[in-house]
mmCIF file of C-alpha atoms and ligand atoms in Angstrom:
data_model
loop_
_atom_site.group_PDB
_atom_site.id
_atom_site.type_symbol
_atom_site.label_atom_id
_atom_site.label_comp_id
_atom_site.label_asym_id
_atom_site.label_seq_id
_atom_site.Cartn_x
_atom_site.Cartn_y
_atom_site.Cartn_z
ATOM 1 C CA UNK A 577 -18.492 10.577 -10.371
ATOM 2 C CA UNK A 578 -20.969 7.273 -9.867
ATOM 3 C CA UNK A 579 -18.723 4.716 -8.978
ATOM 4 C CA UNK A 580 -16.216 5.066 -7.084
ATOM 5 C CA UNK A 581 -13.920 2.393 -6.132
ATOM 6 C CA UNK A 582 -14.167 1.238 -2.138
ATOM 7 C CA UNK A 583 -10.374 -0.006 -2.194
ATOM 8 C CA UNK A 584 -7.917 1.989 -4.023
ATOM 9 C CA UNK A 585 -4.116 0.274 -4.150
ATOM 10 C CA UNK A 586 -1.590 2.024 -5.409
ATOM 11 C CA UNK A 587 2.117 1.319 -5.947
ATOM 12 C CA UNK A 588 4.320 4.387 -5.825
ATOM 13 C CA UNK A 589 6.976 3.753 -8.188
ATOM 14 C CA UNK A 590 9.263 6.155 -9.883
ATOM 15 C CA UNK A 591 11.187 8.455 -6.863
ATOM 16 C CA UNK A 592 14.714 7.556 -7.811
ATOM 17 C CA UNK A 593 13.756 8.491 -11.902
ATOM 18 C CA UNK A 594 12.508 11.308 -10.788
ATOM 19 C CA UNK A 595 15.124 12.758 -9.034
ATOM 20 C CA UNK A 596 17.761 10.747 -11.317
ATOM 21 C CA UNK A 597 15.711 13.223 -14.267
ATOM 22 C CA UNK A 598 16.488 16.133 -12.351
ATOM 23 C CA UNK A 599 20.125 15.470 -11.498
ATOM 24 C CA UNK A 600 19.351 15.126 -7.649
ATOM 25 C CA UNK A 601 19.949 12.099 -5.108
ATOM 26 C CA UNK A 602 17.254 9.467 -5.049
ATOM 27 C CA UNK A 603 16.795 10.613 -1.680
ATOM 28 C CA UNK A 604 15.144 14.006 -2.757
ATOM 29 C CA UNK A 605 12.989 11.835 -4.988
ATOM 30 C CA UNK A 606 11.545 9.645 -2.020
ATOM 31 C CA UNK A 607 10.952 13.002 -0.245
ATOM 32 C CA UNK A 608 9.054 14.516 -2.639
ATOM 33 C CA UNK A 609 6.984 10.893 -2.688
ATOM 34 C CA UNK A 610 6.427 11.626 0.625
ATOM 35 C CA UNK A 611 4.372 14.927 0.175
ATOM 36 C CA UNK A 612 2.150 12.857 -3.112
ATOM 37 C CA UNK A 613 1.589 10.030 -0.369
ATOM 38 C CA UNK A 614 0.027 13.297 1.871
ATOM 39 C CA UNK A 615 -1.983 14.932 -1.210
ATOM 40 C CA UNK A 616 -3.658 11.547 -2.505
ATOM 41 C CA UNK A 617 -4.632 10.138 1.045
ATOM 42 C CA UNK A 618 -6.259 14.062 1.342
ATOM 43 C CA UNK A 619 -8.016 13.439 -2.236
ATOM 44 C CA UNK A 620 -8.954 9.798 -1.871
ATOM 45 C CA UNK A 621 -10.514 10.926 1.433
ATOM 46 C CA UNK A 622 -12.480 13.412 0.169
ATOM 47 C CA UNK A 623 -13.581 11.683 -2.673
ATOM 48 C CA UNK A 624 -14.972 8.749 -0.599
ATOM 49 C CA UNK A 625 -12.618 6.169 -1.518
ATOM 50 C CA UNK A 626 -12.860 3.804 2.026
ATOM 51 C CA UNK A 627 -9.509 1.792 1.871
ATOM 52 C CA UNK A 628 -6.576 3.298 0.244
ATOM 53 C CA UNK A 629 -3.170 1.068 0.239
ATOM 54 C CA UNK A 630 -0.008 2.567 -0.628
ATOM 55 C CA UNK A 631 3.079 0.073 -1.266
ATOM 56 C CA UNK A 632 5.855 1.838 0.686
ATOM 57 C CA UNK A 633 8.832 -0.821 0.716
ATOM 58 C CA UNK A 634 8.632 -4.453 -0.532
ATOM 59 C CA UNK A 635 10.652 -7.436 0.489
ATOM 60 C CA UNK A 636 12.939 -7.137 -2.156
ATOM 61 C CA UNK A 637 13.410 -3.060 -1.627
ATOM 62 C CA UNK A 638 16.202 -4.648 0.959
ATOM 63 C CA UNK A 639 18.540 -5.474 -1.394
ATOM 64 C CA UNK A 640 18.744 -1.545 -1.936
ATOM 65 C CA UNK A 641 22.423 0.246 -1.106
ATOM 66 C CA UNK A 642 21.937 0.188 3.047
ATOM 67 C CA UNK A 643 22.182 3.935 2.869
ATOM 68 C CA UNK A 644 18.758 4.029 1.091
ATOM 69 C CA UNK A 645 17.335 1.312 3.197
ATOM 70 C CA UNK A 646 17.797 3.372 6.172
ATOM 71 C CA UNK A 647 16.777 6.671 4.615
ATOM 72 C CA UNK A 648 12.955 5.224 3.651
ATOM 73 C CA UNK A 649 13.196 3.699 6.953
ATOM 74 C CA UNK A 650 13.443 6.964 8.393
ATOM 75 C CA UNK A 651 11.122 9.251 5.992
ATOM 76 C CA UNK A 652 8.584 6.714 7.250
ATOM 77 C CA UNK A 653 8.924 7.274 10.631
ATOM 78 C CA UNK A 654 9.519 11.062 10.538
ATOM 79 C CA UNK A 655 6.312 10.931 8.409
ATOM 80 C CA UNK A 656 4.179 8.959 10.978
ATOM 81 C CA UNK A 657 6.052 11.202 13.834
ATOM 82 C CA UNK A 658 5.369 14.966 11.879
ATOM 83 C CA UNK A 659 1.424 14.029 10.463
ATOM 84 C CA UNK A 660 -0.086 11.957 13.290
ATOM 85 C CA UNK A 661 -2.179 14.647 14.347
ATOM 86 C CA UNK A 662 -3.398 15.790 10.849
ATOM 87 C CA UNK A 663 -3.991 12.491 9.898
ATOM 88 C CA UNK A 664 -5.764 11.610 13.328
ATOM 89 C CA UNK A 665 -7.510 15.090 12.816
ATOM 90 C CA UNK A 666 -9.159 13.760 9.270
ATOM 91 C CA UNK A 667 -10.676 10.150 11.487
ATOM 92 C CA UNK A 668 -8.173 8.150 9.354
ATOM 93 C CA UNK A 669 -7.205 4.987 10.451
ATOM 94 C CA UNK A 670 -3.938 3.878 9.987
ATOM 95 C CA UNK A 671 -3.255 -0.339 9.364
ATOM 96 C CA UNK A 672 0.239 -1.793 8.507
ATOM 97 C CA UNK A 673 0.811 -4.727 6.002
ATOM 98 C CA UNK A 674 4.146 -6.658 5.610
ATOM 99 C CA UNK A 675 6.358 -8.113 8.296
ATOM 100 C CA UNK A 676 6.992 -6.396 11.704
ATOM 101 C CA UNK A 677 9.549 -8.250 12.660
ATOM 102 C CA UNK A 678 12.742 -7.125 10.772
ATOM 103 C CA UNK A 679 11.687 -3.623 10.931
ATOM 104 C CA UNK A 680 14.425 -1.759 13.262
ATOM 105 C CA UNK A 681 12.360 -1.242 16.664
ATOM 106 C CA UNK A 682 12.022 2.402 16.424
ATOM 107 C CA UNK A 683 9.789 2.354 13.467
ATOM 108 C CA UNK A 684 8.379 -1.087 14.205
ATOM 109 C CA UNK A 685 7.073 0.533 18.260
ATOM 110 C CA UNK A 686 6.095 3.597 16.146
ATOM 111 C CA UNK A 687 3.983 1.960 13.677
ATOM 112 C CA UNK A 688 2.103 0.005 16.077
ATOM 113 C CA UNK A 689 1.692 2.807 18.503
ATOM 114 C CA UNK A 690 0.317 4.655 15.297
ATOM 115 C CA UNK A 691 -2.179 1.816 14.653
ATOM 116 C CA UNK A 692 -3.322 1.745 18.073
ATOM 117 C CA UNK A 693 -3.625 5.378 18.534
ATOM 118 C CA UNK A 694 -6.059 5.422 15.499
ATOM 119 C CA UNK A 695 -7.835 2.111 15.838
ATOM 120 C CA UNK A 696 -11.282 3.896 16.774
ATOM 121 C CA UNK A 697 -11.555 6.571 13.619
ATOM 122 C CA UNK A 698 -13.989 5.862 11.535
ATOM 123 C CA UNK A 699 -13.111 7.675 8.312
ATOM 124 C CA UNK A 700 -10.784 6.118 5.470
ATOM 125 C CA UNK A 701 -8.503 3.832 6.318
ATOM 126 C CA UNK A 702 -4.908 3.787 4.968
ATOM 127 C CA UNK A 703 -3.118 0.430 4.923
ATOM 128 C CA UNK A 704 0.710 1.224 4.462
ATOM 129 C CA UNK A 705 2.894 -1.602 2.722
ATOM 130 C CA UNK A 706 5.552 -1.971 4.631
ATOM 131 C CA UNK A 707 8.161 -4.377 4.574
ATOM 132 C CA UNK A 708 5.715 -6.355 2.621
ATOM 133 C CA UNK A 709 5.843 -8.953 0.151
ATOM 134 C CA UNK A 710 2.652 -10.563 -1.743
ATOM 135 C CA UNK A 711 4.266 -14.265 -1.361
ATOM 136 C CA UNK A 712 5.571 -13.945 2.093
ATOM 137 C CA UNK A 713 1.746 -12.792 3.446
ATOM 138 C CA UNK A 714 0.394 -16.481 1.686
ATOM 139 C CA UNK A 715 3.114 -18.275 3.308
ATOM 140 C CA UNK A 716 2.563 -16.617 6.462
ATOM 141 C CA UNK A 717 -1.223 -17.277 6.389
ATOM 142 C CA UNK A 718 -0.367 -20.737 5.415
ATOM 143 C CA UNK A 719 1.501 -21.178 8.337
ATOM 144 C CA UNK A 720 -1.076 -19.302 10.705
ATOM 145 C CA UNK A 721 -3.624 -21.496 9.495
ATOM 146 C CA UNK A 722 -1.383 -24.814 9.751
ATOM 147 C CA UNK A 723 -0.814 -23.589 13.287
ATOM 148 C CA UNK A 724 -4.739 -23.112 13.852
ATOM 149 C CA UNK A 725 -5.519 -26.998 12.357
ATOM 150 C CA UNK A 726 -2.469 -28.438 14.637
ATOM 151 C CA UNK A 727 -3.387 -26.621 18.048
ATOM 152 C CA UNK A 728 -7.086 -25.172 17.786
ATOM 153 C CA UNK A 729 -8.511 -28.321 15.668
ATOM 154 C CA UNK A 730 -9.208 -26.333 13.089
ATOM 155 C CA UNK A 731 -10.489 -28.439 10.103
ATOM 156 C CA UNK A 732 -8.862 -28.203 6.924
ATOM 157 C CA UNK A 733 -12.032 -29.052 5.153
ATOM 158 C CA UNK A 734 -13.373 -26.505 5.997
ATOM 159 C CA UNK A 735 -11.300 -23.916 3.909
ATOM 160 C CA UNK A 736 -12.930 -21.901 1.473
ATOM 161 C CA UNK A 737 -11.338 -18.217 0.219
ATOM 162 C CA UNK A 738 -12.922 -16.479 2.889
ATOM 163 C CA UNK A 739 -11.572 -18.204 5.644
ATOM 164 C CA UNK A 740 -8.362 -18.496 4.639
ATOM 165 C CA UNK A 741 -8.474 -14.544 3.728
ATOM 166 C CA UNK A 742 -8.678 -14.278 7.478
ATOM 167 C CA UNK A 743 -5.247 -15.438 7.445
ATOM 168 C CA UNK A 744 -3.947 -12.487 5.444
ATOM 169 C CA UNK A 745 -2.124 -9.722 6.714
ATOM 170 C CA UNK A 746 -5.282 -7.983 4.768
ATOM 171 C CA UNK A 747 -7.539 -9.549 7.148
ATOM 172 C CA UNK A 748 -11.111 -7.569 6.984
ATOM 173 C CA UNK A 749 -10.361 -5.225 4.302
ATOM 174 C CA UNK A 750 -12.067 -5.772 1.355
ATOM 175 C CA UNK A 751 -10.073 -6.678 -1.672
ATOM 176 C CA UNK A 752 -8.494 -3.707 -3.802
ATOM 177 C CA UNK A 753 -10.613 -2.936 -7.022
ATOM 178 C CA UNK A 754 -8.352 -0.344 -8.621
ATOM 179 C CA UNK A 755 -4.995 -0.700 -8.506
ATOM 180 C CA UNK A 756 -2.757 2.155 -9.869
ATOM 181 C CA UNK A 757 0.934 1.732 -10.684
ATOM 182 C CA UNK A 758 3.352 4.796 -11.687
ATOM 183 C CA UNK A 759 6.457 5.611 -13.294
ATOM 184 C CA UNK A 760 5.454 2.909 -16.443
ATOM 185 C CA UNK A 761 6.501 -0.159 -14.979
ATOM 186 C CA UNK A 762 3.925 -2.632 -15.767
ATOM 187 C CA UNK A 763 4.140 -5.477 -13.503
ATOM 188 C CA UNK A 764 2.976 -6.521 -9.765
ATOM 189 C CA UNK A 765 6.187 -6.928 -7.991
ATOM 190 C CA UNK A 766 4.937 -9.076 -5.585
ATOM 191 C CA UNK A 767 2.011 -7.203 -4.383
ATOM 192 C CA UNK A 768 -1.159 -8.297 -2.848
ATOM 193 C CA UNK A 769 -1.184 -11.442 -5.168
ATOM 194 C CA UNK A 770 -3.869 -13.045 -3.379
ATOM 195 C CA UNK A 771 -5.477 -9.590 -3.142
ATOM 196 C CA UNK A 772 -5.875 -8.619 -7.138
ATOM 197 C CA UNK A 773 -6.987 -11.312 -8.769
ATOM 198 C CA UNK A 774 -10.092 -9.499 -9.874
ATOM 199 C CA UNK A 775 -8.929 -5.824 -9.744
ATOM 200 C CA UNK A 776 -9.024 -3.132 -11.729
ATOM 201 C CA UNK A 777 -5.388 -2.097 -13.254
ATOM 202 C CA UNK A 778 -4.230 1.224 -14.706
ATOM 203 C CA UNK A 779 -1.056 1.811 -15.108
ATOM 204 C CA UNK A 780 0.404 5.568 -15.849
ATOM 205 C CA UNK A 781 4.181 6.524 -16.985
ATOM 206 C CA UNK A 782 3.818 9.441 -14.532
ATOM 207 C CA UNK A 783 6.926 9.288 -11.761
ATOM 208 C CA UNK A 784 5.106 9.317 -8.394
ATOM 209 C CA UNK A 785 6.805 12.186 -7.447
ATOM 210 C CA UNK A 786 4.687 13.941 -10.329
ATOM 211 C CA UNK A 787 1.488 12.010 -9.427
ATOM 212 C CA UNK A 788 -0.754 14.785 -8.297
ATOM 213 C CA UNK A 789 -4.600 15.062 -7.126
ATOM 214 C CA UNK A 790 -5.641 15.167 -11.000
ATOM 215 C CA UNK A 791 -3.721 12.407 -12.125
ATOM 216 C CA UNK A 792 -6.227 10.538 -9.155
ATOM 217 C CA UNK A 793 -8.619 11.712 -10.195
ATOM 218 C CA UNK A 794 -8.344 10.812 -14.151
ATOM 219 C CA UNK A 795 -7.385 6.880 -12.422
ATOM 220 C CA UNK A 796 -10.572 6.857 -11.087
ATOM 221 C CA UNK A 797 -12.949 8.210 -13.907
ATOM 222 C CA UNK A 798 -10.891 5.286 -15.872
ATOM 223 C CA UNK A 799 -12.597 3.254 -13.395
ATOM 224 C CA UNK A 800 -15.397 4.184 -13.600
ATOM 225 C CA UNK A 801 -16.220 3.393 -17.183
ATOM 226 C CA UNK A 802 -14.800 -0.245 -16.766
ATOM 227 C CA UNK A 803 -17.016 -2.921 -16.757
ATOM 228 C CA UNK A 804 -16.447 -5.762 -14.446
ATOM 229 C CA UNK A 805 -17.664 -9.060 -15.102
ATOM 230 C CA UNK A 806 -16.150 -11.730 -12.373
ATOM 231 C CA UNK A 807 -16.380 -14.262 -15.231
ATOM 232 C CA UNK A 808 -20.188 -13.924 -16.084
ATOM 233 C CA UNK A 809 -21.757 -12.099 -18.546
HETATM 234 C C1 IPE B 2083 9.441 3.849 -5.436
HETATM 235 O O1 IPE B 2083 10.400 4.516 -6.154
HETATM 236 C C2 IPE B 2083 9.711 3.853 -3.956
HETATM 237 C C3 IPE B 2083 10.237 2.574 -3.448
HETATM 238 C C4 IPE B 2083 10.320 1.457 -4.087
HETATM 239 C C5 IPE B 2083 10.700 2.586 -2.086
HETATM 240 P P1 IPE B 2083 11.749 3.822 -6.582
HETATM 241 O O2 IPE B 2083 12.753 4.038 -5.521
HETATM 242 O O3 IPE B 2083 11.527 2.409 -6.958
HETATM 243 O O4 IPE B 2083 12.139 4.670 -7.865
HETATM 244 P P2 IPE B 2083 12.680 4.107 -9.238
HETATM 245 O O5 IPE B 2083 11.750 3.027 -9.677
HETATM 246 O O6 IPE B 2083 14.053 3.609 -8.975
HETATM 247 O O7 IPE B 2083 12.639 5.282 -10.163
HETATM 248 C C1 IPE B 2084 7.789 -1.791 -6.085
HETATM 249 O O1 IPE B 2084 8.679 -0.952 -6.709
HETATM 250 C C2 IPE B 2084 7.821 -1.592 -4.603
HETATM 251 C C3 IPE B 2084 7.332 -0.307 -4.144
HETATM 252 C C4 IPE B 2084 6.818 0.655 -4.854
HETATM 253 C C5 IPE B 2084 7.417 -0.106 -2.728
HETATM 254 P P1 IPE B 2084 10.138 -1.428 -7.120
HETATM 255 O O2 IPE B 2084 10.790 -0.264 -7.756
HETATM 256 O O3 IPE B 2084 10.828 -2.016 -5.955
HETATM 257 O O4 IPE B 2084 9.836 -2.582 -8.165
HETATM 258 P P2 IPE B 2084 10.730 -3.214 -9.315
HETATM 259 O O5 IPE B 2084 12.016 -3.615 -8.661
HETATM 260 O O6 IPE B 2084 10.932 -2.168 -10.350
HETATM 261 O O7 IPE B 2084 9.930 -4.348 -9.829
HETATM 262 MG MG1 MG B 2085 11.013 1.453 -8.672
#
């Protein structure tokens, strides 16, 4: 394949359908995410995708039952806990996007110590999307850079997009140029708003759960053929 894209988001949508389909808890359905997450960070890897973003839990996934809150909360860290090595083993480095700070401090230590631990790979990165929400991240970088002007003198005239990028949570990642969404739903749910405004966008009805290394694959020969104009001809 000739072009392959260097940022690859995707948001995994569809667990609770899934498992809803097969007459199991949701819970078995976020499981079974789980392993996908693991195959498609193996396939994006080796087909030299460089950033790969996967939309784990949004600002609005907490107004889930509390029982599910706590159960993705968990998967997560079992996840980072069970496949450090692996993933440390494959040079990926590991960012987190979304807000630390209500995270329950098991998970929040973990995912840090995670990040830290694989701050020197060099191979793919994964950015997980945790606790985040596409608004929040411009009103936090809004703040961050108000903070800047008031005590560093920074000069608000100054601002162009890519300075106040540097604001993002997204800081020094390029911006996504495919972004795949499962399970059908067509929409962004708050997700890297600032992020997308040029991207790619393919949408599948496939339930995460079901979205294997060849579904991937067929996302990114879609991309391929695009053409991408940035507003000129
Ligand atoms: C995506 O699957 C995972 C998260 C949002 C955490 P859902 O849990 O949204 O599954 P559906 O959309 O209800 O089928
Ligand atoms: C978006 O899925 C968030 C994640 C995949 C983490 P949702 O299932 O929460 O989105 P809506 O509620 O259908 O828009
Ligand atoms: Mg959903």
């Amino acid at each position: 394949m000739d072009k392959i894209p260097t940022h690859v988001a995707i948001i995994m949508d569809g667990n609770g359908r899934w498992a809803g389909e097969r007459g199991l808890a949701r819970s078995h359905g976020h499981r079974q995410g789980v392993k996908r997450a693991e195959e498609i960070i193996n396939a994006a890897s080796r087909m030299g995708v460089k950033v790969l973003t996967l939309f784990a839990f949004s600002t609005e996934n907490w107004s889930r039952p509390k029982r599910e809150v706590g159960m993705l909360m968990r998967l997560l860290y079992n996840f980072l806990a069970g496949r450090a090595e692996k993933l440390q083993n494959r040079n990926i480095r590991f960012r987190m996007i979304g807000r630390k700070e209500n995270l329950p401090r098991y998970l929040s230590d973990k995912l840090e110590n995670f990040q830290a631990k694989t701050a020197g790979n060099t191979g793919m990165t994964v950015v997980l999307a945790f606790n985040y929400g596409g608004r929040q991240e411009i009103m936090d970088a809004a703040g961050k850079y108000a903070l800047d002007v008031l005590k560093n003198g920074a000069v608000s005239s100054g601002l162009d997009e890519e300075r106040f990028g540097g604001y993002l949570y997204t800081s020094g990642i390029p911006d996504p140029d495919l972004l795949i969404r499962t399970s059908g739903e067509m929409r962004l749910s708050n997700f890297m708003l600032w992020q997308l405004s040029y991207c790619e966008l393919y949408f599948t009805k496939t339930f995460w759960p079901d979205f294997g290394a060849k579904e991937f694959e067929k996302a990114l020969k879609s991309y391929a053929l695009r053409q991408r104009r940035f507003g000129s001809l």
